[in-house]
Short mmCIF file of C-alpha atoms in Angstrom, two decimals:
data_model
loop_
_atom_site.label_atom_id
_atom_site.label_comp_id
_atom_site.label_asym_id
_atom_site.label_seq_id
_atom_site.Cartn_x
_atom_site.Cartn_y
_atom_site.Cartn_z
CA MET A 1 6.30 -4.60 -31.26
CA LYS A 2 6.33 -8.18 -29.94
CA GLU A 3 6.81 -6.92 -26.36
CA GLU A 4 4.00 -4.41 -26.87
CA ASN A 5 1.65 -7.16 -28.09
CA GLU A 6 2.57 -9.27 -25.06
CA ALA A 7 1.78 -6.34 -22.78
CA SER A 8 -1.63 -5.83 -24.44
CA LEU A 9 -2.38 -9.53 -23.98
CA ALA A 10 -1.33 -9.29 -20.33
CA PHE A 11 -3.84 -6.50 -19.72
CA ALA A 12 -6.62 -8.58 -21.27
CA LYS A 13 -5.74 -11.59 -19.10
CA LEU A 14 -5.57 -9.49 -15.93
CA GLN A 15 -9.17 -8.47 -16.51
CA GLU A 16 -10.37 -11.99 -17.34
CA SER A 17 -8.81 -13.72 -14.32
CA PRO A 18 -11.05 -13.72 -11.19
CA VAL A 19 -7.95 -13.14 -9.05
CA SER A 20 -4.86 -11.48 -10.45
CA PHE A 21 -2.00 -9.19 -9.49
CA TRP A 22 0.40 -6.83 -11.18
CA ILE A 23 3.40 -5.57 -9.23
CA ASP A 24 4.37 -2.43 -11.04
CA SER A 25 7.53 -0.35 -10.62
CA SER A 26 6.63 2.43 -13.01
CA GLY A 27 8.47 5.48 -11.67
CA GLY A 28 10.79 6.99 -9.11
CA PRO A 29 14.50 6.35 -8.50
CA LYS A 30 15.93 3.99 -11.13
CA ASP A 31 17.45 1.59 -8.60
CA LEU A 32 13.96 0.94 -7.19
CA CYS A 33 12.24 0.34 -10.55
CA LYS A 34 13.19 -3.31 -10.97
CA ASN A 35 9.93 -5.17 -10.39
CA SER A 36 7.24 -5.42 -13.05
CA PHE A 37 5.53 -8.80 -13.14
CA TYR A 38 2.03 -10.24 -12.93
CA GLY A 39 0.18 -13.40 -11.96
CA LEU A 40 -3.07 -14.95 -13.20
CA ASN A 41 -5.49 -17.72 -12.20
CA PRO A 42 -4.14 -18.78 -8.79
CA LYS A 43 -4.02 -22.35 -7.58
CA TYR A 44 -5.83 -21.25 -4.40
CA TYR A 45 -6.46 -18.21 -2.28
CA ILE A 46 -7.11 -17.51 1.39
CA TYR A 47 -8.89 -14.66 3.11
CA GLY A 48 -10.47 -13.80 6.44
CA SER A 49 -9.38 -12.52 9.84
CA LEU A 50 -6.24 -13.29 11.80
CA ASN A 51 -7.52 -16.56 13.28
CA LYS A 52 -10.28 -17.50 10.85
CA ILE A 53 -9.24 -18.55 7.36
CA ASN A 54 -11.34 -19.25 4.31
CA PHE A 55 -9.39 -21.44 1.87
CA VAL A 56 -10.58 -21.59 -1.74
CA ASN A 57 -9.14 -24.25 -4.08
CA CYS A 58 -9.40 -22.82 -7.60
CA TYR A 59 -8.10 -25.91 -9.45
CA ARG A 60 -11.54 -27.51 -9.59
CA ASP A 61 -14.50 -27.18 -11.94
CA ILE A 62 -16.36 -25.63 -9.01
CA PRO A 63 -13.99 -23.88 -6.55
CA LEU A 64 -14.05 -25.60 -3.16
CA GLU A 65 -14.10 -23.41 -0.04
CA CYS A 66 -13.02 -24.67 3.40
CA LEU A 67 -12.83 -22.95 6.79
CA TYR A 68 -9.83 -23.19 9.13
CA ARG A 69 -9.49 -21.76 12.62
CA MET A 70 -5.80 -20.99 12.99
CA SER A 71 -3.38 -18.10 12.62
CA CYS A 72 -3.19 -16.80 9.06
CA PHE A 73 0.58 -16.43 9.52
CA ASP A 74 0.97 -20.07 10.58
CA PHE A 75 -1.22 -21.14 7.65
CA LEU A 76 0.85 -19.09 5.21
CA GLU A 77 4.09 -20.56 6.56
CA GLU A 78 2.71 -24.08 6.12
CA LYS A 79 1.76 -23.34 2.53
CA ILE A 80 5.14 -21.73 1.78
CA LYS A 81 6.83 -24.95 2.96
CA GLU A 82 4.46 -27.06 0.85
CA GLU A 83 5.33 -25.08 -2.28
CA LYS A 84 9.08 -24.74 -1.64
CA ASN A 85 9.99 -27.09 -4.51
CA ASN A 86 8.49 -24.67 -7.03
CA PRO A 87 11.04 -21.84 -7.45
CA ASN A 88 8.57 -19.89 -9.62
CA GLY A 89 5.74 -19.99 -7.10
CA ILE A 90 4.64 -16.78 -5.39
CA PHE A 91 2.11 -15.66 -2.79
CA ALA A 92 0.63 -12.21 -3.43
CA GLY A 93 -1.76 -10.34 -1.19
CA TYR A 94 -2.39 -7.77 1.48
CA PHE A 95 -2.79 -7.30 5.22
CA ALA A 96 -5.18 -4.62 6.50
CA TYR A 97 -3.87 -1.69 8.54
CA ASP A 98 -4.69 -3.30 11.91
CA LEU A 99 -4.19 -6.90 10.69
CA SER A 100 -7.97 -7.34 11.01
CA ASP A 101 -8.28 -8.97 7.60
CA PHE A 102 -6.15 -10.27 4.74
CA PHE A 103 -6.28 -11.83 1.29
CA PHE A 104 -3.47 -13.90 -0.27
CA ALA A 105 -3.39 -15.99 -3.43
CA TYR A 106 -0.83 -18.57 -4.51
CA PHE A 107 0.30 -18.54 -8.14
CA ASP A 108 2.29 -21.41 -9.66
CA ASN A 109 4.02 -18.93 -11.92
CA CYS A 110 4.33 -15.24 -12.63
CA TYR A 111 5.30 -13.35 -15.75
CA SER A 112 7.68 -10.47 -16.30
CA CYS A 113 6.62 -7.52 -18.42
CA GLU A 114 9.09 -5.02 -19.86
CA SER A 115 8.25 -1.62 -18.37
CA ARG A 116 8.68 0.47 -21.53
CA SER A 117 6.21 -1.78 -23.37
CA LEU A 118 3.79 -1.40 -20.48
CA ASP A 119 4.11 2.38 -20.68
CA ARG A 120 3.36 2.41 -24.41
CA VAL A 121 0.36 0.13 -24.06
CA THR A 122 -0.88 2.13 -21.07
CA CYS A 123 -1.17 5.19 -23.32
CA LYS A 124 -3.22 3.20 -25.83
CA GLU A 125 -5.38 1.29 -23.37
CA GLN A 126 -6.35 3.90 -20.83
CA GLY A 127 -9.14 5.43 -23.05
CA LEU A 128 -10.34 7.25 -20.01
CA ASP A 129 -13.98 7.68 -20.88
CA SER A 130 -14.31 3.90 -21.02
CA CYS A 131 -13.20 3.67 -17.37
CA PHE A 132 -16.66 4.84 -16.33
CA HIS A 133 -18.96 3.97 -19.21
CA GLY A 134 -22.54 5.10 -18.69
CA ASN A 135 -21.89 7.68 -15.94
CA ASP A 136 -22.97 11.30 -16.09
CA LYS A 137 -19.95 13.12 -14.69
CA THR A 138 -22.00 16.25 -14.01
CA ASN A 139 -23.92 14.31 -11.35
CA LEU A 140 -20.96 12.70 -9.59
CA HIS A 141 -20.86 13.53 -5.90
CA LEU A 142 -17.77 13.19 -3.73
CA THR A 143 -18.68 12.22 -0.17
CA SER A 144 -16.52 11.96 2.93
CA ASN A 145 -16.65 10.10 6.23
CA MET A 146 -16.41 13.41 8.11
CA SER A 147 -17.45 16.99 7.50
CA ASP A 148 -14.98 19.86 7.28
CA SER A 149 -15.98 21.03 10.76
CA GLU A 150 -15.51 17.52 12.16
CA TYR A 151 -12.07 17.30 10.57
CA LEU A 152 -11.04 20.64 12.10
CA LYS A 153 -12.25 19.43 15.49
CA LYS A 154 -10.19 16.23 15.22
CA VAL A 155 -7.01 18.12 14.29
CA LYS A 156 -7.51 20.35 17.35
CA GLN A 157 -8.10 17.26 19.48
CA ILE A 158 -4.79 15.76 18.32
CA LYS A 159 -2.99 19.02 19.06
CA GLU A 160 -4.38 18.93 22.61
CA GLU A 161 -3.06 15.37 23.02
CA ILE A 162 0.34 16.52 21.77
CA LYS A 163 0.29 19.46 24.18
CA ALA A 164 -0.50 17.06 27.02
CA GLY A 165 2.53 14.95 26.09
CA ASN A 166 0.53 11.84 25.17
CA VAL A 167 1.75 11.76 21.55
CA TYR A 168 4.28 13.62 19.43
CA GLN A 169 2.71 13.12 16.03
CA VAL A 170 -0.45 11.47 14.67
CA ASN A 171 -1.36 10.61 11.09
CA LEU A 172 -5.00 11.59 10.59
CA THR A 173 -6.81 10.30 7.50
CA ARG A 174 -10.06 11.24 5.83
CA GLU A 175 -11.99 8.87 3.56
CA TYR A 176 -13.62 10.00 0.30
CA SER A 177 -15.90 8.00 -1.98
CA VAL A 178 -17.79 8.22 -5.26
CA GLU A 179 -20.65 6.00 -6.44
CA LEU A 180 -20.22 4.89 -10.08
CA LYS A 181 -21.52 2.34 -12.56
CA ASN A 182 -19.56 0.02 -14.85
CA ILE A 183 -16.12 0.78 -13.46
CA ASN A 184 -13.23 -0.65 -15.47
CA ASP A 185 -10.81 -0.99 -12.57
CA LEU A 186 -7.77 -1.94 -14.66
CA LYS A 187 -8.14 1.05 -16.97
CA LEU A 188 -8.58 3.23 -13.90
CA TYR A 189 -5.28 1.85 -12.60
CA LEU A 190 -3.60 2.60 -15.93
CA LYS A 191 -4.70 6.20 -15.54
CA LEU A 192 -3.43 6.31 -11.96
CA ARG A 193 0.01 4.98 -12.91
CA SER A 194 0.30 7.45 -15.79
CA VAL A 195 -0.48 10.39 -13.51
CA SER A 196 1.53 9.15 -10.53
CA PRO A 197 4.15 6.51 -11.43
CA ASN A 198 5.88 5.06 -8.37
CA PRO A 199 8.20 2.14 -7.53
CA TYR A 200 5.80 0.18 -5.30
CA GLY A 201 2.64 0.32 -7.38
CA CYS A 202 0.22 -2.58 -7.76
CA TYR A 203 -3.05 -3.72 -9.27
CA PHE A 204 -4.69 -6.50 -7.25
CA LYS A 205 -8.03 -7.96 -8.25
CA THR A 206 -10.01 -10.16 -5.85
CA PRO A 207 -13.66 -11.30 -5.78
CA PHE A 208 -14.35 -8.66 -3.12
CA VAL A 209 -12.28 -5.59 -3.96
CA SER A 210 -9.77 -4.32 -6.48
CA ILE A 211 -6.76 -2.47 -5.07
CA LEU A 212 -5.15 0.15 -7.30
CA SER A 213 -2.04 1.54 -5.66
CA SER A 214 0.59 4.03 -6.73
CA SER A 215 2.63 3.72 -3.56
CA PRO A 216 6.07 5.30 -3.29
CA GLU A 217 6.84 3.64 0.04
CA GLU A 218 8.40 0.29 0.90
CA PHE A 219 7.21 -1.27 4.14
CA LEU A 220 9.66 -4.14 4.26
CA TYR A 221 11.99 -6.26 2.18
CA ILE A 222 13.53 -9.54 3.38
CA ASP A 223 16.40 -11.26 1.60
CA SER A 224 16.01 -15.01 2.19
CA GLN A 225 19.74 -15.63 1.65
CA THR A 226 21.28 -12.99 3.93
CA LYS A 227 18.31 -12.85 6.35
CA TYR A 228 18.47 -9.08 6.27
CA ILE A 229 15.28 -7.07 6.65
CA ARG A 230 14.89 -3.50 5.40
CA THR A 231 12.32 -0.77 5.81
CA ARG A 232 12.31 2.61 4.01
CA PRO A 233 10.04 5.11 5.79
CA ILE A 234 9.06 8.26 3.92
CA LYS A 235 8.49 11.28 6.10
CA GLY A 236 8.74 14.60 4.35
CA THR A 237 7.48 15.78 0.97
CA LEU A 238 9.19 18.58 -0.95
CA SER A 239 8.44 20.48 -4.13
CA LYS A 240 10.15 19.08 -7.21
CA ASN A 241 12.82 21.79 -7.30
CA VAL A 242 13.53 21.78 -3.54
CA PHE A 243 16.53 19.81 -2.25
CA GLU A 244 16.84 21.22 1.25
CA ILE A 245 15.11 19.58 4.22
CA ASP A 246 13.46 21.98 6.64
CA PRO A 247 13.76 21.33 10.41
CA LYS A 248 10.14 20.09 10.66
CA ASN A 249 10.58 17.37 8.00
CA GLN A 250 13.95 16.43 9.44
CA ALA A 251 12.57 16.04 12.96
CA GLU A 252 9.58 13.98 11.76
CA ASN A 253 11.76 11.65 9.70
CA ILE A 254 14.24 11.03 12.51
CA MET A 255 11.36 10.39 14.92
CA ILE A 256 10.00 7.65 12.63
CA VAL A 257 13.49 6.20 12.07
CA ASP A 258 13.87 5.79 15.84
CA LEU A 259 10.47 4.09 15.96
CA GLU A 260 11.41 1.69 13.13
CA ARG A 261 14.75 0.89 14.76
CA ASN A 262 12.89 -0.04 17.92
CA ASP A 263 10.47 -2.30 16.00
CA LEU A 264 13.30 -4.03 14.13
CA GLY A 265 15.18 -4.50 17.39
CA ARG A 266 12.47 -6.88 18.56
CA ILE A 267 13.12 -9.36 15.73
CA CYS A 268 16.75 -8.74 14.74
CA GLU A 269 20.08 -9.85 16.16
CA TYR A 270 21.49 -7.58 18.83
CA GLY A 271 23.62 -4.79 17.37
CA SER A 272 22.62 -5.45 13.75
CA VAL A 273 19.96 -2.73 13.42
CA LYS A 274 21.29 0.39 11.74
CA ALA A 275 20.02 3.45 9.92
CA LYS A 276 21.90 2.69 6.71
CA LYS A 277 20.76 5.85 4.93
CA LEU A 278 19.37 8.87 6.72
CA LEU A 279 17.39 11.79 5.29
CA GLU A 280 17.98 11.08 1.62
CA ILE A 281 16.07 13.14 -0.94
CA GLU A 282 14.58 11.00 -3.71
CA SER A 283 13.04 12.43 -6.88
CA TYR A 284 9.66 11.35 -8.21
CA LYS A 285 7.54 12.62 -11.11
CA HIS A 286 5.90 15.58 -9.39
CA LEU A 287 7.78 15.97 -6.10
CA ASN A 288 10.66 14.86 -3.89
CA HIS A 289 10.48 12.68 -0.78
CA VAL A 290 12.67 12.52 2.31
CA VAL A 291 13.50 8.83 2.80
CA SER A 292 15.57 6.91 5.33
CA THR A 293 16.63 3.26 5.20
CA VAL A 294 16.78 1.10 8.33
CA GLU A 295 17.91 -2.52 8.26
CA GLY A 296 18.95 -5.39 10.48
CA LYS A 297 19.67 -9.12 10.46
CA LEU A 298 16.78 -11.31 11.53
CA LYS A 299 17.19 -13.60 14.53
CA PRO A 300 17.51 -17.31 13.68
CA ASP A 301 14.22 -19.16 13.12
CA ILE A 302 12.11 -16.02 13.32
CA LYS A 303 8.49 -16.61 12.34
CA LEU A 304 6.35 -14.70 9.86
CA LYS A 305 3.93 -13.86 12.66
CA GLU A 306 6.70 -12.34 14.79
CA ILE A 307 7.91 -10.18 11.90
CA PHE A 308 4.53 -8.67 11.11
CA GLU A 309 3.42 -8.28 14.71
CA ALA A 310 6.65 -6.40 15.48
CA MET A 311 6.58 -4.15 12.42
CA PHE A 312 2.89 -3.64 11.68
CA PRO A 313 1.62 -1.08 10.92
CA SER A 314 4.38 1.23 9.78
CA GLY A 315 5.20 4.16 12.03
CA SER A 316 5.15 6.52 9.07
CA ILE A 317 1.36 6.18 8.77
CA THR A 318 0.48 6.02 12.49
CA GLY A 319 2.63 8.49 14.36
CA ALA A 320 4.73 8.35 17.49
CA PRO A 321 4.74 6.76 19.94
CA LYS A 322 3.13 4.13 17.72
CA ILE A 323 0.79 2.46 20.23
CA SER A 324 -0.45 5.76 21.65
CA ALA A 325 -0.97 7.15 18.15
CA MET A 326 -2.90 4.04 17.09
CA LYS A 327 -5.17 4.28 20.13
CA LEU A 328 -5.94 7.89 19.30
CA ILE A 329 -6.56 7.03 15.63
CA GLU A 330 -8.99 4.29 16.70
CA LYS A 331 -10.81 6.81 18.87
CA ILE A 332 -11.14 9.73 16.45
CA GLU A 333 -11.29 8.29 12.92
CA PRO A 334 -14.96 7.41 12.24
CA THR A 335 -14.25 4.67 9.69
CA LYS A 336 -11.96 1.65 9.89
CA ARG A 337 -9.01 2.04 7.55
CA LYS A 338 -9.23 -1.58 6.39
CA ALA A 339 -6.56 -2.14 3.70
CA TYR A 340 -5.67 1.56 3.47
CA THR A 341 -2.23 2.09 5.11
CA GLY A 342 -2.01 -1.67 5.34
CA SER A 343 0.43 -3.47 3.08
CA PHE A 344 0.39 -5.30 -0.25
CA GLY A 345 3.24 -7.48 -1.42
CA TYR A 346 4.57 -10.89 -2.27
CA ILE A 347 6.32 -13.82 -0.62
CA LYS A 348 8.38 -16.17 -2.75
CA THR A 349 8.65 -19.86 -1.92
CA ASP A 350 12.26 -19.34 -0.76
CA GLY A 351 11.09 -16.78 1.82
CA THR A 352 12.11 -13.61 0.00
CA MET A 353 9.42 -10.98 0.43
CA ASN A 354 8.67 -7.38 -0.41
CA PHE A 355 5.71 -5.27 0.80
CA ASN A 356 4.62 -1.71 0.19
CA ILE A 357 2.48 0.63 2.27
CA LEU A 358 -0.97 1.10 0.76
CA ILE A 359 -0.99 4.86 0.43
CA ARG A 360 -1.99 6.77 -2.73
CA THR A 361 -4.38 3.90 -3.24
CA ILE A 362 -7.88 3.53 -4.68
CA PHE A 363 -10.26 0.74 -3.69
CA VAL A 364 -13.00 -0.35 -6.10
CA SER A 365 -15.89 -2.46 -4.85
CA GLU A 366 -19.57 -2.83 -5.76
CA GLY A 367 -19.78 0.30 -7.87
CA ARG A 368 -17.93 2.46 -5.41
CA ILE A 369 -14.52 4.11 -5.56
CA VAL A 370 -12.90 4.84 -2.18
CA PHE A 371 -9.67 6.68 -1.45
CA ASN A 372 -8.14 8.28 1.62
CA ILE A 373 -6.08 11.39 2.20
CA GLY A 374 -3.85 11.57 5.25
CA GLY A 375 -1.42 13.92 6.89
CA GLY A 376 0.84 14.04 9.92
CA ILE A 377 -0.45 16.35 12.65
CA VAL A 378 2.23 17.89 14.88
CA ALA A 379 2.31 20.58 17.55
CA ASP A 380 2.49 23.53 15.16
CA SER A 381 -0.01 22.21 12.59
CA SER A 382 -2.69 24.68 11.52
CA PRO A 383 -6.15 23.00 11.49
CA GLU A 384 -7.34 25.28 8.68
CA GLY A 385 -4.15 24.68 6.71
CA GLU A 386 -4.46 20.89 7.10
CA LEU A 387 -8.09 21.02 5.94
CA GLU A 388 -7.25 23.09 2.89
CA GLU A 389 -4.41 20.73 1.97
CA ILE A 390 -6.42 17.50 2.13
CA ASN A 391 -9.36 18.98 0.23
CA LEU A 392 -7.00 20.16 -2.50
CA LYS A 393 -5.45 16.68 -2.65
CA ALA A 394 -8.89 15.07 -2.94
CA LYS A 395 -9.87 17.41 -5.78
CA GLY A 396 -6.53 16.70 -7.41
CA ILE A 397 -7.24 12.97 -7.42
CA MET A 398 -10.71 13.54 -8.87
CA ASN A 399 -9.29 15.75 -11.61
CA ALA A 400 -6.41 13.38 -12.38
CA LEU A 401 -8.78 10.44 -12.79
CA CYS A 402 -11.18 12.44 -14.95
CA LEU A 403 -13.92 12.18 -12.34
CA SER A 404 -14.62 15.89 -12.15
CA SER A 405 -17.33 17.45 -14.28
#
């Protein structure tokens, strides 16, 4: 009961703090469900674009904001060095898909929360009607950044590029949004985690947007002691009772593994990059994923900027070859992805870090809920089949979050 009371108090504090985070390993393989901790009331936070940084000092009666023109990676590294004597300190934040913007906050301390207590309190707190107090659900309208006919046209366009040999696979995403009043973003996250618990989930509240993620995918992990870096691309989704990998999923996964090995090779010692685990089937609440693990040992004195520029964004959410796929995505997707398929995570003051990929994620800002549905388009993809699948997924999210009439 004491742990449950502490969890209830944590939820209240997360809502009160102007900037807060909750890293939440709520489901999936047991060996991945080790992180559940949160941070409140940061000492300072930074946000902006790659070479333009807004620094906000929160430890003042009136927060002081300053502007710096330098690399956000260099700035972060400076701050990590400044805080190195605090073993409990942690930087939490996200980078957008194309590294066009970021938001990181520094917390002097963070607090663990026992996952079973969180699960019990989640059931009590999620009171779903109170997520959207004052809204008439019969009048909610789901809008998208492209029509069905436009989506079909874009799938066909990708297939033509594949046929021409310019790309092998491209991840095409479609954005959906709903206008709402009085959104309780934390309770909405509690609903999301109860429907879709995953090992790399997070709730991240900023003055500009709240990020609610139920991500199953790890982008990178770095062990500050061994200097090993790991990435765990997911490529392939199977029904819950299926444990055989079809040739299509196998080929897609191996293609992305090769891409990740190439990216790691740019920042790791020669000969250290290996596919440690290949084509493993991992079980989650509603389905199974095909996951591979690629790791390597970082070169001496490697910089944060070099790591992210080599690895970002993940090949699993772009396609292959990565640069060609990204150029095509830029051309055909009508809306910038922003934080979607970017990465949220933390950096400890000793240099240990862990980041997810922001998929299965909802963004809440100014009375608007935004989410994206994506899928990998390959040579034998059916445009009509892809359209049907993403529309079903979008309706599934609406139903799961009690947004349907």
